mmCIF file with all atom_site columns, C-alpha atoms in Angstrom:
data_model
loop_
_atom_site.group_PDB
_atom_site.id
_atom_site.type_symbol
_atom_site.label_atom_id
_atom_site.label_alt_id
_atom_site.label_comp_id
_atom_site.label_asym_id
_atom_site.label_entity_id
_atom_site.label_seq_id
_atom_site.pdbx_PDB_ins_code
_atom_site.Cartn_x
_atom_site.Cartn_y
_atom_site.Cartn_z
_atom_site.occupancy
_atom_site.B_iso_or_equiv
_atom_site.pdbx_formal_charge
_atom_site.auth_seq_id
_atom_site.auth_comp_id
_atom_site.auth_asym_id
_atom_site.auth_atom_id
_atom_site.pdbx_PDB_model_num
ATOM 1   C CA . MET A 1 1   ? -15.343 22.082 -13.486 1.00 0.00 ? 1465 MET A CA 1
ATOM 2   C CA . ASP A 1 2   ? -17.956 19.974 -11.767 1.00 0.00 ? 1466 ASP A CA 1
ATOM 3   C CA . TYR A 1 3   ? -17.703 20.865 -8.086  1.00 0.00 ? 1467 TYR A CA 1
ATOM 4   C CA . MET A 1 4   ? -19.579 17.773 -6.899  1.00 0.00 ? 1468 MET A CA 1
ATOM 5   C CA . ASP A 1 5   ? -16.991 15.630 -8.697  1.00 0.00 ? 1469 ASP A CA 1
ATOM 6   C CA . GLU A 1 6   ? -14.332 17.434 -6.662  1.00 0.00 ? 1470 GLU A CA 1
ATOM 7   C CA . ALA A 1 7   ? -16.234 16.690 -3.444  1.00 0.00 ? 1471 ALA A CA 1
ATOM 8   C CA . ILE A 1 8   ? -16.403 13.025 -4.460  1.00 0.00 ? 1472 ILE A CA 1
ATOM 9   C CA . LYS A 1 9   ? -12.637 13.026 -5.123  1.00 0.00 ? 1473 LYS A CA 1
ATOM 10  C CA . GLU A 1 10  ? -12.113 14.448 -1.626  1.00 0.00 ? 1474 GLU A CA 1
ATOM 11  C CA . ALA A 1 11  ? -14.222 11.639 -0.158  1.00 0.00 ? 1475 ALA A CA 1
ATOM 12  C CA . TYR A 1 12  ? -12.232 8.988  -2.030  1.00 0.00 ? 1476 TYR A CA 1
ATOM 13  C CA . GLU A 1 13  ? -8.981  10.547 -0.810  1.00 0.00 ? 1477 GLU A CA 1
ATOM 14  C CA . GLY A 1 14  ? -10.196 10.190 2.767   1.00 0.00 ? 1478 GLY A CA 1
ATOM 15  C CA . ILE A 1 15  ? -11.331 6.611  2.223   1.00 0.00 ? 1479 ILE A CA 1
ATOM 16  C CA . LYS A 1 16  ? -8.035  5.571  0.583   1.00 0.00 ? 1480 LYS A CA 1
ATOM 17  C CA . SER A 1 17  ? -6.076  7.176  3.409   1.00 0.00 ? 1481 SER A CA 1
ATOM 18  C CA . GLY A 1 18  ? -8.218  5.588  6.133   1.00 0.00 ? 1482 GLY A CA 1
ATOM 19  C CA . HIS A 1 19  ? -9.171  8.991  7.536   1.00 0.00 ? 1483 HIS A CA 1
ATOM 20  C CA . GLY A 1 20  ? -12.888 8.304  8.033   1.00 0.00 ? 1484 GLY A CA 1
ATOM 21  C CA . GLY A 1 21  ? -16.231 7.920  6.293   1.00 0.00 ? 1485 GLY A CA 1
ATOM 22  C CA . PRO A 1 22  ? -17.185 8.598  2.662   1.00 0.00 ? 1486 PRO A CA 1
ATOM 23  C CA . PHE A 1 23  ? -17.762 12.289 3.104   1.00 0.00 ? 1487 PHE A CA 1
ATOM 24  C CA . GLY A 1 24  ? -16.048 14.925 0.996   1.00 0.00 ? 1488 GLY A CA 1
ATOM 25  C CA . CYS A 1 25  ? -16.720 18.599 0.499   1.00 0.00 ? 1489 CYS A CA 1
ATOM 26  C CA . VAL A 1 26  ? -15.605 21.637 -1.454  1.00 0.00 ? 1490 VAL A CA 1
ATOM 27  C CA . ILE A 1 27  ? -16.511 25.279 -0.965  1.00 0.00 ? 1491 ILE A CA 1
ATOM 28  C CA . VAL A 1 28  ? -16.717 27.561 -3.978  1.00 0.00 ? 1492 VAL A CA 1
ATOM 29  C CA . LYS A 1 29  ? -16.638 31.346 -4.246  1.00 0.00 ? 1493 LYS A CA 1
ATOM 30  C CA . ASP A 1 30  ? -16.855 33.253 -7.502  1.00 0.00 ? 1494 ASP A CA 1
ATOM 31  C CA . GLY A 1 31  ? -16.337 30.064 -9.517  1.00 0.00 ? 1495 GLY A CA 1
ATOM 32  C CA . LYS A 1 32  ? -13.161 29.033 -7.656  1.00 0.00 ? 1496 LYS A CA 1
ATOM 33  C CA . ILE A 1 33  ? -12.691 26.310 -5.048  1.00 0.00 ? 1497 ILE A CA 1
ATOM 34  C CA . VAL A 1 34  ? -11.610 28.091 -1.862  1.00 0.00 ? 1498 VAL A CA 1
ATOM 35  C CA . GLY A 1 35  ? -11.916 25.202 0.597   1.00 0.00 ? 1499 GLY A CA 1
ATOM 36  C CA . ARG A 1 36  ? -11.618 21.429 0.577   1.00 0.00 ? 1500 ARG A CA 1
ATOM 37  C CA . GLY A 1 37  ? -12.130 18.758 3.165   1.00 0.00 ? 1501 GLY A CA 1
ATOM 38  C CA . HIS A 1 38  ? -12.979 15.147 3.765   1.00 0.00 ? 1502 HIS A CA 1
ATOM 39  C CA . ASN A 1 39  ? -13.962 13.216 6.849   1.00 0.00 ? 1503 ASN A CA 1
ATOM 40  C CA . SER A 1 40  ? -10.886 13.014 9.108   1.00 0.00 ? 1504 SER A CA 1
ATOM 41  C CA . VAL A 1 41  ? -12.516 11.722 12.284  1.00 0.00 ? 1505 VAL A CA 1
ATOM 42  C CA . LEU A 1 42  ? -10.273 8.648  12.514  1.00 0.00 ? 1506 LEU A CA 1
ATOM 43  C CA . LEU A 1 43  ? -7.105  10.476 11.467  1.00 0.00 ? 1507 LEU A CA 1
ATOM 44  C CA . LYS A 1 44  ? -7.490  13.225 14.050  1.00 0.00 ? 1508 LYS A CA 1
ATOM 45  C CA . ASN A 1 45  ? -9.429  11.312 16.734  1.00 0.00 ? 1509 ASN A CA 1
ATOM 46  C CA . ASP A 1 46  ? -11.896 14.181 16.654  1.00 0.00 ? 1510 ASP A CA 1
ATOM 47  C CA . PRO A 1 47  ? -15.627 13.619 16.086  1.00 0.00 ? 1511 PRO A CA 1
ATOM 48  C CA . THR A 1 48  ? -16.036 17.153 14.713  1.00 0.00 ? 1512 THR A CA 1
ATOM 49  C CA . CYS A 1 49  ? -13.772 16.553 11.701  1.00 0.00 ? 1513 CYS A CA 1
ATOM 50  C CA . HIS A 1 50  ? -16.552 15.906 9.203   1.00 0.00 ? 1514 HIS A CA 1
ATOM 51  C CA . GLY A 1 51  ? -15.930 16.798 5.565   1.00 0.00 ? 1515 GLY A CA 1
ATOM 52  C CA . GLU A 1 52  ? -18.008 19.974 5.721   1.00 0.00 ? 1516 GLU A CA 1
ATOM 53  C CA . MET A 1 53  ? -16.336 21.179 8.907   1.00 0.00 ? 1517 MET A CA 1
ATOM 54  C CA . GLU A 1 54  ? -12.879 20.509 7.475   1.00 0.00 ? 1518 GLU A CA 1
ATOM 55  C CA . ALA A 1 55  ? -13.781 22.369 4.265   1.00 0.00 ? 1519 ALA A CA 1
ATOM 56  C CA . ILE A 1 56  ? -15.178 25.313 6.260   1.00 0.00 ? 1520 ILE A CA 1
ATOM 57  C CA . ARG A 1 57  ? -11.965 25.501 8.307   1.00 0.00 ? 1521 ARG A CA 1
ATOM 58  C CA . ASN A 1 58  ? -9.891  25.318 5.133   1.00 0.00 ? 1522 ASN A CA 1
ATOM 59  C CA . ALA A 1 59  ? -11.919 28.004 3.340   1.00 0.00 ? 1523 ALA A CA 1
ATOM 60  C CA . CYS A 1 60  ? -11.804 30.334 6.345   1.00 0.00 ? 1524 CYS A CA 1
ATOM 61  C CA . LYS A 1 61  ? -8.027  29.921 6.548   1.00 0.00 ? 1525 LYS A CA 1
ATOM 62  C CA . ASN A 1 62  ? -7.571  30.449 2.810   1.00 0.00 ? 1526 ASN A CA 1
ATOM 63  C CA . LEU A 1 63  ? -9.824  33.521 2.715   1.00 0.00 ? 1527 LEU A CA 1
ATOM 64  C CA . GLY A 1 64  ? -8.692  34.959 6.044   1.00 0.00 ? 1528 GLY A CA 1
ATOM 65  C CA . THR A 1 65  ? -12.222 35.310 7.408   1.00 0.00 ? 1529 THR A CA 1
ATOM 66  C CA . HIS A 1 66  ? -14.858 33.527 9.471   1.00 0.00 ? 1530 HIS A CA 1
ATOM 67  C CA . ASN A 1 67  ? -17.591 34.810 7.156   1.00 0.00 ? 1531 ASN A CA 1
ATOM 68  C CA . LEU A 1 68  ? -18.133 32.691 4.044   1.00 0.00 ? 1532 LEU A CA 1
ATOM 69  C CA . SER A 1 69  ? -20.999 34.767 2.654   1.00 0.00 ? 1533 SER A CA 1
ATOM 70  C CA . GLY A 1 70  ? -21.296 34.328 -1.085  1.00 0.00 ? 1534 GLY A CA 1
ATOM 71  C CA . CYS A 1 71  ? -19.854 30.811 -1.002  1.00 0.00 ? 1535 CYS A CA 1
ATOM 72  C CA . GLU A 1 72  ? -21.520 27.608 -2.132  1.00 0.00 ? 1536 GLU A CA 1
ATOM 73  C CA . LEU A 1 73  ? -20.902 24.238 -0.512  1.00 0.00 ? 1537 LEU A CA 1
ATOM 74  C CA . TYR A 1 74  ? -20.834 20.890 -2.335  1.00 0.00 ? 1538 TYR A CA 1
ATOM 75  C CA . THR A 1 75  ? -20.882 17.764 -0.187  1.00 0.00 ? 1539 THR A CA 1
ATOM 76  C CA . THR A 1 76  ? -21.301 14.055 -0.819  1.00 0.00 ? 1540 THR A CA 1
ATOM 77  C CA . ALA A 1 77  ? -24.056 13.691 1.797   1.00 0.00 ? 1541 ALA A CA 1
ATOM 78  C CA . GLU A 1 78  ? -26.767 15.837 3.301   1.00 0.00 ? 1542 GLU A CA 1
ATOM 79  C CA . PRO A 1 79  ? -25.147 17.680 6.222   1.00 0.00 ? 1543 PRO A CA 1
ATOM 80  C CA . CYS A 1 80  ? -25.595 16.307 9.722   1.00 0.00 ? 1544 CYS A CA 1
ATOM 81  C CA . PRO A 1 81  ? -26.916 18.715 12.388  1.00 0.00 ? 1545 PRO A CA 1
ATOM 82  C CA . MET A 1 82  ? -23.386 19.688 13.490  1.00 0.00 ? 1546 MET A CA 1
ATOM 83  C CA . CYS A 1 83  ? -22.303 20.459 9.947   1.00 0.00 ? 1547 CYS A CA 1
ATOM 84  C CA . LEU A 1 84  ? -25.530 22.287 9.215   1.00 0.00 ? 1548 LEU A CA 1
ATOM 85  C CA . GLY A 1 85  ? -24.815 24.443 12.255  1.00 0.00 ? 1549 GLY A CA 1
ATOM 86  C CA . GLY A 1 86  ? -21.297 25.140 10.960  1.00 0.00 ? 1550 GLY A CA 1
ATOM 87  C CA . ILE A 1 87  ? -22.649 25.992 7.522   1.00 0.00 ? 1551 ILE A CA 1
ATOM 88  C CA . LEU A 1 88  ? -25.157 28.436 8.991   1.00 0.00 ? 1552 LEU A CA 1
ATOM 89  C CA . TRP A 1 89  ? -22.576 30.037 11.326  1.00 0.00 ? 1553 TRP A CA 1
ATOM 90  C CA . ALA A 1 90  ? -20.271 30.488 8.316   1.00 0.00 ? 1554 ALA A CA 1
ATOM 91  C CA . ASN A 1 91  ? -23.109 32.251 6.438   1.00 0.00 ? 1555 ASN A CA 1
ATOM 92  C CA . ILE A 1 92  ? -23.127 29.763 3.568   1.00 0.00 ? 1556 ILE A CA 1
ATOM 93  C CA . ARG A 1 93  ? -26.606 29.944 2.058   1.00 0.00 ? 1557 ARG A CA 1
ATOM 94  C CA . LYS A 1 94  ? -26.375 27.502 -0.847  1.00 0.00 ? 1558 LYS A CA 1
ATOM 95  C CA . VAL A 1 95  ? -25.672 23.789 -0.310  1.00 0.00 ? 1559 VAL A CA 1
ATOM 96  C CA . PHE A 1 96  ? -25.582 20.980 -2.862  1.00 0.00 ? 1560 PHE A CA 1
ATOM 97  C CA . TYR A 1 97  ? -25.517 17.402 -1.545  1.00 0.00 ? 1561 TYR A CA 1
ATOM 98  C CA . GLY A 1 98  ? -25.378 13.921 -3.038  1.00 0.00 ? 1562 GLY A CA 1
ATOM 99  C CA . CYS A 1 99  ? -26.777 11.314 -0.637  1.00 0.00 ? 1563 CYS A CA 1
ATOM 100 C CA . LYS A 1 100 ? -29.715 11.905 1.702   1.00 0.00 ? 1564 LYS A CA 1
ATOM 101 C CA . VAL A 1 101 ? -29.843 11.253 5.458   1.00 0.00 ? 1565 VAL A CA 1
ATOM 102 C CA . SER A 1 102 ? -31.698 7.992  4.746   1.00 0.00 ? 1566 SER A CA 1
ATOM 103 C CA . ASP A 1 103 ? -28.792 6.872  2.518   1.00 0.00 ? 1567 ASP A CA 1
ATOM 104 C CA . THR A 1 104 ? -26.309 7.700  5.279   1.00 0.00 ? 1568 THR A CA 1
ATOM 105 C CA . ASP A 1 105 ? -28.400 5.674  7.718   1.00 0.00 ? 1569 ASP A CA 1
ATOM 106 C CA . LYS A 1 106 ? -28.164 2.634  5.418   1.00 0.00 ? 1570 LYS A CA 1
ATOM 107 C CA . ILE A 1 107 ? -24.361 2.583  5.776   1.00 0.00 ? 1571 ILE A CA 1
ATOM 108 C CA . ASN A 1 108 ? -24.619 2.761  9.576   1.00 0.00 ? 1572 ASN A CA 1
ATOM 109 C CA . PHE A 1 109 ? -24.021 6.443  10.236  1.00 0.00 ? 1573 PHE A CA 1
ATOM 110 C CA . ARG A 1 110 ? -26.531 7.766  12.745  1.00 0.00 ? 1574 ARG A CA 1
ATOM 111 C CA . ASP A 1 111 ? -27.365 11.255 11.489  1.00 0.00 ? 1575 ASP A CA 1
ATOM 112 C CA . ASP A 1 112 ? -31.060 10.474 11.725  1.00 0.00 ? 1576 ASP A CA 1
ATOM 113 C CA . GLU A 1 113 ? -30.740 9.876  15.494  1.00 0.00 ? 1577 GLU A CA 1
ATOM 114 C CA . PHE A 1 114 ? -29.332 13.381 15.927  1.00 0.00 ? 1578 PHE A CA 1
ATOM 115 C CA . TYR A 1 115 ? -32.179 14.916 13.928  1.00 0.00 ? 1579 TYR A CA 1
ATOM 116 C CA . LYS A 1 116 ? -34.606 13.080 16.239  1.00 0.00 ? 1580 LYS A CA 1
ATOM 117 C CA . CYS A 1 117 ? -33.071 14.959 19.196  1.00 0.00 ? 1581 CYS A CA 1
ATOM 118 C CA . PHE A 1 118 ? -34.416 18.202 17.771  1.00 0.00 ? 1582 PHE A CA 1
ATOM 119 C CA . GLU A 1 119 ? -37.867 16.670 17.563  1.00 0.00 ? 1583 GLU A CA 1
ATOM 120 C CA . GLY A 1 120 ? -37.714 15.409 21.159  1.00 0.00 ? 1584 GLY A CA 1
ATOM 121 C CA . LYS A 1 121 ? -37.832 11.819 19.931  1.00 0.00 ? 1585 LYS A CA 1
ATOM 122 C CA . SER A 1 122 ? -34.442 10.640 21.176  1.00 0.00 ? 1586 SER A CA 1
ATOM 123 C CA . ASN A 1 123 ? -32.771 10.163 24.513  1.00 0.00 ? 1587 ASN A CA 1
ATOM 124 C CA . LEU A 1 124 ? -29.164 10.386 23.326  1.00 0.00 ? 1588 LEU A CA 1
ATOM 125 C CA . TYR A 1 125 ? -28.426 13.057 25.934  1.00 0.00 ? 1589 TYR A CA 1
ATOM 126 C CA . SER A 1 126 ? -29.956 15.032 28.747  1.00 0.00 ? 1590 SER A CA 1
ATOM 127 C CA . ALA A 1 127 ? -29.619 18.763 29.345  1.00 0.00 ? 1591 ALA A CA 1
ATOM 128 C CA . GLN A 1 128 ? -30.250 20.697 32.534  1.00 0.00 ? 1592 GLN A CA 1
ATOM 129 C CA . GLU A 1 129 ? -29.886 24.372 33.406  1.00 0.00 ? 1593 GLU A CA 1
ATOM 130 C CA . CYS A 1 130 ? -27.073 25.080 35.859  1.00 0.00 ? 1594 CYS A CA 1
ATOM 131 C CA . LYS A 1 131 ? -25.798 28.367 37.402  1.00 0.00 ? 1595 LYS A CA 1
ATOM 132 C CA . ARG A 1 132 ? -27.847 30.536 35.060  1.00 0.00 ? 1596 ARG A CA 1
ATOM 133 C CA . GLU A 1 133 ? -27.383 33.729 37.111  1.00 0.00 ? 1597 GLU A CA 1
ATOM 134 C CA . GLU A 1 134 ? -23.594 33.400 37.034  1.00 0.00 ? 1598 GLU A CA 1
ATOM 135 C CA . CYS A 1 135 ? -23.682 32.763 33.312  1.00 0.00 ? 1599 CYS A CA 1
ATOM 136 C CA . LEU A 1 136 ? -25.978 35.740 32.734  1.00 0.00 ? 1600 LEU A CA 1
ATOM 137 C CA . LYS A 1 137 ? -23.403 37.896 34.556  1.00 0.00 ? 1601 LYS A CA 1
ATOM 138 C CA . LEU A 1 138 ? -20.727 36.488 32.258  1.00 0.00 ? 1602 LEU A CA 1
ATOM 139 C CA . PHE A 1 139 ? -22.843 37.549 29.261  1.00 0.00 ? 1603 PHE A CA 1
ATOM 140 C CA . GLU A 1 140 ? -23.346 41.031 30.756  1.00 0.00 ? 1604 GLU A CA 1
ATOM 141 C CA . ASP A 1 141 ? -19.599 41.388 31.301  1.00 0.00 ? 1605 ASP A CA 1
ATOM 142 C CA . TYR A 1 142 ? -18.973 40.339 27.706  1.00 0.00 ? 1606 TYR A CA 1
ATOM 143 C CA . VAL A 1 143 ? -21.435 42.913 26.355  1.00 0.00 ? 1607 VAL A CA 1
ATOM 144 C CA . LYS A 1 144 ? -19.716 45.624 28.432  1.00 0.00 ? 1608 LYS A CA 1
ATOM 145 C CA . THR A 1 145 ? -16.398 44.912 26.681  1.00 0.00 ? 1609 THR A CA 1
ATOM 146 C CA . GLY A 1 146 ? -17.858 46.023 23.356  1.00 0.00 ? 1610 GLY A CA 1
ATOM 147 C CA . ALA A 1 147 ? -16.287 42.978 21.719  1.00 0.00 ? 1611 ALA A CA 1
ATOM 148 C CA . LYS A 1 148 ? -16.879 42.456 18.013  1.00 0.00 ? 1612 LYS A CA 1
ATOM 149 C CA . ARG A 1 149 ? -19.849 40.183 17.264  1.00 0.00 ? 1613 ARG A CA 1
ATOM 150 C CA . TYR A 1 150 ? -19.731 37.590 14.554  1.00 0.00 ? 1614 TYR A CA 1
#
C-alpha cells in the first residue's frame, strides 16, 4: 500500500465534501494505517482542523494514547507551524509530505506568513507578558499535585 496515495485520497474526500482545503493525512504504525484525516476547517468551523491534526486525533483515539511514538505521518503538504507542533507533541519523528510551503502559498494559503512570525518578520500578532507571578504560582501548585507529565 502506498501511504501517500491514501493521504491524497483523504484530501480528495475533503474537497468533494466541501470540508476545506486540499490537505489529507494518514498515520502509520507497524505497516498499518492507524489514523486518517483531511482538512475539516469549513465543516467544523474550527481553524485547528487541519488534515494532520485530524489524523493525529484519529490515531490517538484508535490507539488509546496521546503518544504516537513509532508512527510515521504522510501528508499532502509540508506541515504548517500548528501541525508541526502537534506532530512533535505526539512524538511522531518521521514525516513524509507532498507539496512544499511555497506550493501552498501559490494556492493562497498563508503558511509562510506563520513561519515568518518565528523569525520576527511578521506582525500578525502581538504578545505581552501578563500576571507572571500568579501564573508561576499556578505552575507551582500543579507540580505539587504530582500530576502525570506527557
